[in-house]
Coordinates of C-alpha atoms in Angstrom, one line a residue:
X12 CA -31.6 -98.6 52.3
X13 CA -35.2 -98.8 53.6
X14 CA -33.8 -98.0 57.0
X15 CA -32.1 -94.9 55.6
X16 CA -35.2 -93.8 53.6
X17 CA -37.3 -94.0 56.6
X18 CA -34.8 -92.1 58.8
X19 CA -34.3 -89.3 56.1
X20 CA -38.1 -89.1 55.3
X21 CA -37.4 -89.8 51.6
X22 CA -38.3 -92.5 49.2
X23 CA -36.1 -95.7 48.6
X24 CA -35.4 -94.4 45.0
X25 CA -34.1 -91.0 46.3
X26 CA -31.6 -92.9 48.3
X27 CA -30.6 -94.9 45.6
X28 CA -30.2 -91.9 43.4
X29 CA -28.0 -90.0 46.3
X30 CA -25.7 -93.2 46.4
X31 CA -25.4 -93.7 42.7
X32 CA -25.3 -90.0 41.5
X33 CA -27.4 -90.8 38.4
X34 CA -30.0 -88.3 39.0
X35 CA -29.9 -84.7 40.4
X36 CA -31.0 -84.3 44.0
X37 CA -31.5 -81.2 45.9
X38 CA -28.8 -80.4 48.4
X39 CA -31.3 -80.3 51.2
X40 CA -32.4 -83.9 50.4
X41 CA -29.0 -85.1 49.8
X42 CA -27.8 -83.9 53.1
X43 CA -30.6 -85.5 54.8
X44 CA -29.9 -88.7 53.3
X45 CA -26.1 -88.6 54.1
X46 CA -27.0 -87.7 57.7
X47 CA -29.1 -90.8 57.9
X48 CA -26.4 -92.9 56.3
X49 CA -23.9 -91.7 59.0
X50 CA -26.4 -92.0 61.9
X51 CA -27.2 -95.8 60.9
X52 CA -23.7 -96.5 59.9
X53 CA -24.9 -97.8 56.5
X54 CA -22.4 -99.1 53.8
X55 CA -23.6 -100.3 50.4
X56 CA -22.7 -104.0 49.9
X57 CA -20.6 -104.2 46.8
X58 CA -21.5 -107.5 45.8
X59 CA -25.4 -106.7 46.0
X60 CA -24.6 -103.6 44.1
X61 CA -22.7 -105.4 41.4
X62 CA -25.4 -108.1 41.0
X63 CA -28.1 -105.2 40.5
X64 CA -26.1 -103.2 38.1
X65 CA -24.2 -106.0 36.5
X66 CA -21.1 -104.1 37.4
X67 CA -18.1 -104.6 39.9
X68 CA -16.6 -101.3 39.4
X69 CA -13.3 -103.0 39.0
X70 CA -10.9 -103.2 36.1
X71 CA -8.5 -106.2 35.4
X72 CA -4.9 -105.1 34.6
X73 CA -2.6 -108.0 33.3
X74 CA 1.0 -106.9 33.7
X75 CA 3.1 -110.1 33.6
X76 CA 6.4 -109.7 35.7
X77 CA 8.7 -111.7 33.3
X78 CA 12.4 -112.0 34.0
X79 CA 13.2 -110.0 30.9
X80 CA 11.0 -106.9 31.8
X81 CA 11.9 -103.8 33.9
X82 CA 9.6 -104.0 36.9
X83 CA 10.1 -100.6 38.0
X84 CA 9.1 -99.3 34.6
X85 CA 6.1 -101.9 34.7
X86 CA 5.1 -100.3 37.9
X87 CA 5.0 -96.9 36.3
X88 CA 2.2 -98.0 34.0
X89 CA 0.4 -99.8 36.9
X90 CA 0.5 -96.6 38.9
X91 CA -0.8 -94.5 35.9
X92 CA -3.8 -97.1 35.3
X93 CA -4.5 -97.1 39.2
X94 CA -4.7 -93.4 39.6
X95 CA -6.7 -92.8 36.5
X96 CA -9.2 -95.5 37.3
X97 CA -9.8 -93.9 40.6
X98 CA -11.2 -90.8 38.8
X99 CA -13.7 -93.1 37.3
X100 CA -14.5 -94.6 40.8
X101 CA -12.9 -98.0 39.6
X102 CA -10.7 -100.4 41.5
X103 CA -7.9 -102.3 39.8
X104 CA -7.3 -105.9 40.1
X105 CA -3.6 -106.6 39.2
X106 CA -2.9 -110.0 37.5
X107 CA 0.8 -110.8 37.3
X108 CA 0.6 -114.1 35.3
X109 CA -0.3 -114.3 31.8
X110 CA -2.0 -117.6 31.9
X111 CA -5.4 -117.9 30.2
X112 CA -6.9 -119.6 33.4
X113 CA -6.7 -116.3 35.3
X114 CA -8.2 -114.4 32.4
X115 CA -11.2 -116.9 32.3
X116 CA -11.6 -117.0 36.0
X117 CA -12.0 -112.9 36.4
X118 CA -14.1 -112.7 33.4
X119 CA -16.6 -115.7 33.9
X120 CA -17.1 -114.7 37.6
X121 CA -17.9 -111.1 36.5
X122 CA -14.9 -110.0 38.9
X123 CA -14.1 -107.3 36.5
X124 CA -15.9 -104.8 34.1
X125 CA -13.1 -104.5 31.6
X126 CA -9.3 -105.6 30.9
X127 CA -6.2 -103.8 30.2
X128 CA -3.4 -106.1 29.0
X129 CA 0.3 -105.1 29.1
X130 CA 3.5 -106.7 27.7
X131 CA 1.8 -107.6 24.2
X132 CA 3.9 -109.8 22.0
X133 CA 3.6 -109.6 18.1
X134 CA 1.7 -112.8 17.9
X135 CA 0.3 -112.7 21.5
X136 CA -1.4 -116.3 22.4
X137 CA -4.0 -114.3 24.8
X138 CA -5.5 -112.3 22.1
X139 CA -7.8 -115.0 20.6
X140 CA -9.3 -115.5 24.0
X141 CA -9.6 -111.9 24.6
X142 CA -11.3 -111.3 21.3
X143 CA -14.2 -113.6 22.2
X144 CA -14.9 -111.9 25.6
X145 CA -18.0 -109.8 26.0
X146 CA -16.2 -107.3 27.9
X147 CA -14.1 -104.3 26.7
X148 CA -10.3 -105.0 26.4
X149 CA -7.7 -102.5 25.7
X150 CA -4.2 -103.7 24.5
X151 CA -1.2 -101.7 26.0
X152 CA 0.8 -102.8 22.9
X153 CA 0.5 -103.2 19.2
X154 CA 0.4 -106.8 18.1
X155 CA 0.6 -107.9 14.5
X156 CA -3.1 -108.6 14.5
X157 CA -5.3 -107.2 17.3
X158 CA -8.3 -109.0 16.1
X159 CA -10.7 -106.2 16.6
X160 CA -9.3 -105.0 20.0
X161 CA -8.2 -101.5 20.7
X162 CA -4.7 -100.6 21.3
X163 CA -2.6 -97.8 22.8
X164 CA 1.1 -97.7 22.8
X165 CA 4.2 -95.5 22.7
X166 CA 5.5 -95.4 19.2
X167 CA 8.8 -97.2 19.7
X168 CA 9.5 -97.5 16.1
X169 CA 9.2 -93.7 15.9
X170 CA 11.4 -93.3 19.1
X171 CA 14.4 -94.8 17.5
X172 CA 13.7 -93.0 14.3
X173 CA 13.7 -89.7 16.4
X174 CA 17.0 -90.6 18.2
X175 CA 18.8 -91.5 14.9
X176 CA 17.7 -88.2 13.3
X177 CA 18.9 -86.4 16.0
X178 CA 22.4 -88.1 16.0
X179 CA 22.6 -87.7 12.1
X180 CA 21.7 -84.1 12.4
X181 CA 24.9 -84.0 14.7
X182 CA 26.9 -85.6 11.9
X183 CA 27.2 -89.1 13.4
X184 CA 27.7 -91.6 10.6
X185 CA 28.1 -94.9 12.5
X186 CA 25.7 -95.6 15.2
X187 CA 25.1 -98.6 17.6
X188 CA 22.1 -99.8 19.1
X189 CA 21.8 -101.7 22.5
X190 CA 18.5 -103.0 23.2
X191 CA 16.3 -105.5 25.2
X192 CA 17.4 -108.8 26.5
X193 CA 17.5 -111.6 23.9
X194 CA 14.4 -113.3 25.7
X195 CA 12.3 -110.2 24.7
X196 CA 13.4 -110.6 21.2
X197 CA 12.7 -114.2 21.1
X198 CA 9.2 -114.1 22.3
X199 CA 8.8 -110.8 20.1
X200 CA 7.7 -108.4 22.8
X201 CA 6.4 -105.7 20.4
X202 CA 8.3 -102.8 22.1
X203 CA 11.6 -104.5 21.6
X204 CA 11.0 -105.6 18.0
X205 CA 9.5 -102.1 16.8
X206 CA 12.5 -100.4 18.4
X207 CA 15.1 -102.3 16.6
X208 CA 13.0 -102.2 13.2
X209 CA 12.9 -98.4 13.7
X210 CA 16.6 -98.0 14.2
X211 CA 17.4 -100.0 11.4
X212 CA 15.0 -98.2 9.0
X213 CA 16.2 -94.9 10.1
X214 CA 19.9 -95.7 9.8
X215 CA 19.3 -97.2 6.4
X216 CA 17.2 -94.0 5.1
X217 CA 19.9 -91.7 6.3
X218 CA 23.0 -93.7 4.7
X219 CA 24.6 -94.3 8.0
X220 CA 26.0 -97.6 9.2
X221 CA 24.3 -99.3 12.0
X222 CA 25.3 -102.2 14.7
X223 CA 22.7 -103.8 16.8
X224 CA 23.1 -106.0 19.9
X225 CA 20.6 -107.3 22.4
X226 CA 21.8 -107.1 26.2
X227 CA 20.8 -108.4 29.6
X228 CA 20.7 -105.8 32.5
X229 CA 24.0 -106.5 34.0
X230 CA 27.6 -105.2 33.9
X231 CA 29.0 -108.2 32.4
X232 CA 26.5 -108.3 29.6
X233 CA 26.9 -104.4 29.0
X234 CA 30.6 -104.8 28.8
X235 CA 30.3 -107.5 26.1
X236 CA 27.7 -105.5 24.0
X237 CA 30.0 -102.7 24.1
X238 CA 32.9 -104.6 23.0
X239 CA 30.7 -106.1 20.1
X240 CA 29.5 -102.6 19.0
X241 CA 32.9 -100.7 19.6
X242 CA 35.6 -103.1 18.7
X243 CA 36.2 -105.0 15.3
X244 CA 37.3 -108.6 15.2
X245 CA 40.8 -107.6 15.9
X246 CA 40.1 -105.4 18.9
X247 CA 40.6 -102.2 17.1
X248 CA 37.9 -99.4 17.6
X249 CA 35.1 -99.3 14.9
X250 CA 33.8 -96.0 13.5
X251 CA 30.8 -95.9 16.0
X252 CA 30.4 -92.5 17.4
X253 CA 27.0 -92.7 18.9
X254 CA 24.9 -95.1 20.9
X255 CA 21.1 -95.5 21.0
X256 CA 20.3 -97.6 24.2
X257 CA 16.7 -99.0 24.8
X258 CA 17.0 -100.9 27.9
X259 CA 16.3 -99.2 31.2
X260 CA 18.3 -101.8 33.3
X261 CA 21.5 -100.7 31.6
X262 CA 21.3 -96.9 32.4
X263 CA 22.7 -97.1 35.9
X264 CA 25.6 -99.0 34.6
X265 CA 26.4 -97.2 31.3
X266 CA 28.3 -94.2 32.4
X267 CA 30.8 -96.6 34.3
X268 CA 31.1 -99.1 31.5
X269 CA 32.0 -96.3 28.9
X270 CA 34.4 -94.8 31.5
X271 CA 36.2 -98.1 31.8
X272 CA 36.8 -98.1 28.2
X273 CA 38.3 -94.5 28.5
X274 CA 35.4 -93.1 26.6
X275 CA 34.2 -89.6 27.6
X276 CA 30.5 -88.7 27.0
X277 CA 29.8 -86.6 24.9
X278 CA 33.3 -85.8 23.6
X279 CA 34.1 -89.4 22.4
X280 CA 30.7 -90.8 22.1
X281 CA 27.2 -89.6 22.0
X282 CA 24.4 -91.5 23.8
X283 CA 20.7 -91.3 23.3
X284 CA 18.3 -93.4 25.6
X285 CA 14.7 -94.5 25.2
X286 CA 13.5 -94.5 28.8
X287 CA 10.8 -92.8 30.8
X288 CA 11.8 -89.4 31.9
X289 CA 12.6 -89.9 35.5
X290 CA 14.9 -92.8 34.6
X291 CA 16.9 -90.6 32.1
X292 CA 17.3 -87.9 34.8
X293 CA 18.5 -90.1 37.4
X294 CA 21.9 -90.5 36.0
X295 CA 24.7 -88.6 37.2
X296 CA 24.8 -86.9 33.9
X297 CA 21.1 -87.0 32.7
X298 CA 20.8 -88.5 29.5
X299 CA 19.6 -87.1 26.2
X300 CA 16.4 -89.0 25.9
X301 CA 13.3 -89.9 24.0
X302 CA 10.9 -90.4 26.9
X303 CA 8.4 -93.0 27.3
X304 CA 5.4 -91.4 28.7
X305 CA 4.2 -94.2 31.0
X306 CA 1.6 -92.1 32.8
X307 CA 0.1 -90.8 29.4
X308 CA 0.0 -94.3 28.1
X309 CA -1.8 -95.7 31.2
X310 CA -4.3 -93.1 31.5
X311 CA -5.3 -93.3 27.8
X312 CA -5.8 -97.1 28.3
X313 CA -8.1 -96.5 31.2
X314 CA -10.0 -93.8 29.3
X315 CA -10.4 -96.0 26.2
X316 CA -11.6 -99.0 28.3
X317 CA -14.2 -96.7 30.1
X318 CA -15.3 -95.2 26.8
X319 CA -16.1 -98.9 25.6
X320 CA -17.8 -99.8 29.0
X321 CA -20.2 -96.8 28.8
X322 CA -20.8 -96.5 25.1
X323 CA -20.5 -98.3 21.8
X324 CA -17.1 -96.6 20.8
X325 CA -15.4 -98.0 17.8
X326 CA -12.2 -99.9 17.8
X327 CA -9.3 -97.5 18.1
X328 CA -5.4 -97.7 17.7
X329 CA -3.6 -94.9 19.6
X330 CA 0.2 -94.5 19.3
X331 CA 1.8 -91.8 21.5
X332 CA 4.2 -89.6 19.6
X333 CA 7.7 -89.6 20.9
X334 CA 9.7 -86.3 21.8
X335 CA 13.3 -85.9 22.3
X336 CA 15.0 -83.7 25.0
X337 CA 18.6 -83.1 24.4
X338 CA 21.0 -82.9 27.3
X339 CA 24.8 -83.1 27.6
X340 CA 25.2 -86.6 26.5
X341 CA 25.2 -85.8 22.7
X342 CA 27.2 -83.5 20.8
X343 CA 28.2 -82.9 17.0
X344 CA 31.1 -84.7 15.5

């Protein structure tokens, strides 16, 4: 930086201000400094700058790639976080394991300025450690007890309520729910628990009957779940005339699985899915959907962690409101 200052005929502090953008510099001076930087092929040393500023300009994103999660959907959130972080001149360190050792390593060595945590469980074992950190943390998910951490998430319970209200308005009186894999329920992933809870509450409030099944993202598992929902113990058809499906891995299979049973959509059965918009639109007949806005959630998470990094903003819990787009997979009874 001293060499750049001599070449440009300015002070060392002026070079620093041009590089950091922390103070207004005249256009003539800024161009002179940039010209000297190019001539000397100067590049700021990120490690030295981090030591001087106590900032790494890196955000940590923990996105565990568990067997029961849909990786393509997880990557939509990751992409949203990365693209938003770039607008703040932040890079993103992606952690795909959920072990405490990884958290302690990146925070104790000052590798990241803040953390964003995905795939939150109701009683998430990571939260006590996160709550003790001296770095801003934002949870993408809503645990039972955030312990003073900020949270942002989609309103999954509200999404199920929105789906049920739509079907009830179409005069469906018996509705089935096919949801996340059993492993997601057993570890109490908050999106899975809240979607099921919202569905049950909405059906009870509307006075309609309901049936719920967990399901792995495979054709044999889907066939079994449909049998459990649509057939009684004697193999006769139940009164179920509509389905709410919250499992993105099933959507490429669902048209075929219902066709095998001789069911036409929506003449014989109506279907509402809770999924990202592009997943709902990818079907041969796009699904009526309560859309999960992965980009909005990822952007909000980065904005919240940067707010807390740059100021003393209070703890915040933000839920993204669901909206439904009706297409040709639902109709009135």
